[in-house]
């Protein structure tokens, strides 16, 4: 996509394993690290935190920066060593740290109990004709969004443009896996009709999981 470098990749998306051995200490370290981050002019907010339902040893956290470069300025600043020292021991493992541009509002301020998260690998046809792919996926996901009532958004990764991440809001895991998937012509069949033809040509689903949202620092 020719406009790739013009997109605002301002969201830092972190998958990690928090240290659950002493939750109080981990929460304290997280709060101390966050206090240091807020001193930097490029941090906008902590946007989301959640725990994987399928594997509660893994958490996801999203931070919004003024831009990708803004996050890099923080990492190059004197605040960053202070941040890493304050946070030392709060996490057992960093699984991934990437940056995304999201198409559509990332309205995580709205109370969403559970997100369905879909990691997608774009095929070459999907990367080369991304606007067309995006239009088709948005049309399909609008069916889900109308059913769930909690909306959806889709993000494109900066580090690897073949990576896409989708968030769909649900009231519960059962709301998605039972109610929606058993809804037939009220939603599920229409969704499959839109999704299946696009899938074969443009992308593969790497993983789908559910994220139970928590307050920032509470993924222990």
GROMACS .gro file of C-alpha atoms in nm, residues 46-167:
model
  122
   46UNK     CA    1  -0.326   0.335   2.850
   47UNK     CA    2  -0.602   0.218   2.616
   48UNK     CA    3  -0.670  -0.143   2.717
   49UNK     CA    4  -0.562  -0.434   2.931
   50UNK     CA    5  -0.702  -0.785   2.935
   51UNK     CA    6  -0.630  -1.148   3.015
   52UNK     CA    7  -0.663  -1.431   2.765
   53UNK     CA    8  -0.958  -1.649   2.856
   54UNK     CA    9  -0.806  -1.955   2.691
   55UNK     CA   10  -0.472  -1.909   2.873
   56UNK     CA   11  -0.489  -1.676   3.172
   57UNK     CA   12  -0.110  -1.670   3.207
   58UNK     CA   13  -0.103  -1.432   2.908
   59UNK     CA   14  -0.215  -1.069   2.912
   60UNK     CA   15  -0.248  -0.801   2.645
   61UNK     CA   16  -0.192  -0.430   2.701
   62UNK     CA   17  -0.239  -0.144   2.454
   63UNK     CA   18  -0.087   0.201   2.498
   64UNK     CA   19  -0.154   0.499   2.277
   65UNK     CA   20   0.132   0.733   2.187
   66UNK     CA   21   0.131   1.048   1.978
   67UNK     CA   22   0.295   0.837   1.705
   68UNK     CA   23   0.532   0.547   1.652
   69UNK     CA   24   0.818   0.798   1.659
   70UNK     CA   25   0.680   0.935   1.986
   71UNK     CA   26   0.710   0.593   2.146
   72UNK     CA   27   1.064   0.562   2.013
   73UNK     CA   28   1.146   0.902   2.164
   74UNK     CA   29   1.033   0.771   2.501
   75UNK     CA   30   1.250   0.461   2.465
   76UNK     CA   31   1.550   0.685   2.382
   77UNK     CA   32   1.481   0.925   2.670
   78UNK     CA   33   1.631   0.922   3.024
   79UNK     CA   34   1.287   0.813   3.149
   80UNK     CA   35   1.312   0.473   2.984
   81UNK     CA   36   1.585   0.326   3.210
   82UNK     CA   37   1.383   0.450   3.508
   83UNK     CA   38   1.076   0.281   3.365
   84UNK     CA   39   1.247  -0.054   3.309
   85UNK     CA   40   1.398  -0.044   3.659
   86UNK     CA   41   1.061   0.032   3.819
   87UNK     CA   42   0.893  -0.248   3.624
   88UNK     CA   43   1.165  -0.509   3.677
   89UNK     CA   44   1.009  -0.835   3.789
   90UNK     CA   45   0.651  -0.739   3.697
   91UNK     CA   46   0.660  -0.957   3.389
   92UNK     CA   47   0.785  -1.311   3.341
   93UNK     CA   48   0.806  -1.297   2.963
   94UNK     CA   49   0.756  -1.046   2.683
   95UNK     CA   50   0.584  -1.238   2.404
   96UNK     CA   51   0.560  -0.955   2.152
   97UNK     CA   52   0.570  -0.576   2.125
   98UNK     CA   53   0.438  -0.429   1.801
   99UNK     CA   54   0.272  -0.113   1.671
  100UNK     CA   55  -0.063  -0.084   1.497
  101UNK     CA   56  -0.275   0.162   1.307
  102UNK     CA   57  -0.645   0.101   1.370
  103UNK     CA   58  -0.905   0.167   1.102
  104UNK     CA   59  -1.204   0.311   1.280
  105UNK     CA   60  -1.243   0.435   1.637
  106UNK     CA   61  -1.052   0.247   1.902
  107UNK     CA   62  -1.322   0.318   2.160
  108UNK     CA   63  -1.194   0.107   2.445
  109UNK     CA   64  -1.327   0.361   2.695
  110UNK     CA   65  -1.667   0.199   2.640
  111UNK     CA   66  -1.724  -0.088   2.881
  112UNK     CA   67  -1.664  -0.410   2.688
  113UNK     CA   68  -1.648  -0.721   2.909
  114UNK     CA   69  -1.486  -0.949   2.649
  115UNK     CA   70  -1.311  -0.896   2.320
  116UNK     CA   71  -1.282  -1.159   2.052
  117UNK     CA   72  -0.930  -1.107   1.917
  118UNK     CA   73  -0.835  -1.242   1.574
  119UNK     CA   74  -0.474  -1.248   1.454
  120UNK     CA   75  -0.467  -1.256   1.075
  121UNK     CA   76  -0.183  -1.324   0.832
  122UNK     CA   77  -0.246  -1.151   0.500
  123UNK     CA   78  -0.158  -1.338   0.184
  124UNK     CA   79   0.028  -1.144  -0.089
  125UNK     CA   80  -0.303  -1.058  -0.257
  126UNK     CA   81  -0.426  -0.910   0.069
  127UNK     CA   82  -0.117  -0.694   0.119
  128UNK     CA   83  -0.107  -0.567  -0.239
  129UNK     CA   84  -0.478  -0.480  -0.247
  130UNK     CA   85  -0.525  -0.384   0.116
  131UNK     CA   86  -0.796  -0.116   0.063
  132UNK     CA   87  -1.015  -0.372  -0.117
  133UNK     CA   88  -0.946  -0.632   0.152
  134UNK     CA   89  -1.026  -0.380   0.424
  135UNK     CA   90  -1.355  -0.286   0.259
  136UNK     CA   91  -1.463  -0.651   0.237
  137UNK     CA   92  -1.367  -0.735   0.594
  138UNK     CA   93  -1.538  -0.423   0.729
  139UNK     CA   94  -1.856  -0.522   0.547
  140UNK     CA   95  -1.840  -0.871   0.698
  141UNK     CA   96  -1.756  -0.748   1.047
  142UNK     CA   97  -2.039  -0.495   1.040
  143UNK     CA   98  -2.275  -0.794   1.063
  144UNK     CA   99  -2.103  -0.909   1.381
  145UNK     CA  100  -2.090  -0.557   1.521
  146UNK     CA  101  -2.462  -0.512   1.465
  147UNK     CA  102  -2.534  -0.840   1.645
  148UNK     CA  103  -2.303  -0.785   1.941
  149UNK     CA  104  -2.390  -0.418   1.981
  150UNK     CA  105  -2.039  -0.349   2.112
  151UNK     CA  106  -1.860  -0.275   1.788
  152UNK     CA  107  -1.532  -0.382   1.631
  153UNK     CA  108  -1.208  -0.242   1.497
  154UNK     CA  109  -0.924  -0.366   1.277
  155UNK     CA  110  -0.556  -0.282   1.300
  156UNK     CA  111  -0.261  -0.310   1.061
  157UNK     CA  112   0.087  -0.377   1.199
  158UNK     CA  113   0.381  -0.152   1.119
  159UNK     CA  114   0.661  -0.402   1.178
  160UNK     CA  115   0.507  -0.661   0.944
  161UNK     CA  116   0.239  -0.531   0.701
  162UNK     CA  117   0.111  -0.885   0.651
  163UNK     CA  118  -0.020  -0.886   1.010
  164UNK     CA  119  -0.371  -0.769   1.095
  165UNK     CA  120  -0.549  -0.772   1.432
  166UNK     CA  121  -0.927  -0.758   1.478
  167UNK     CA  122  -1.112  -0.672   1.801
   0.00000   0.00000   0.00000
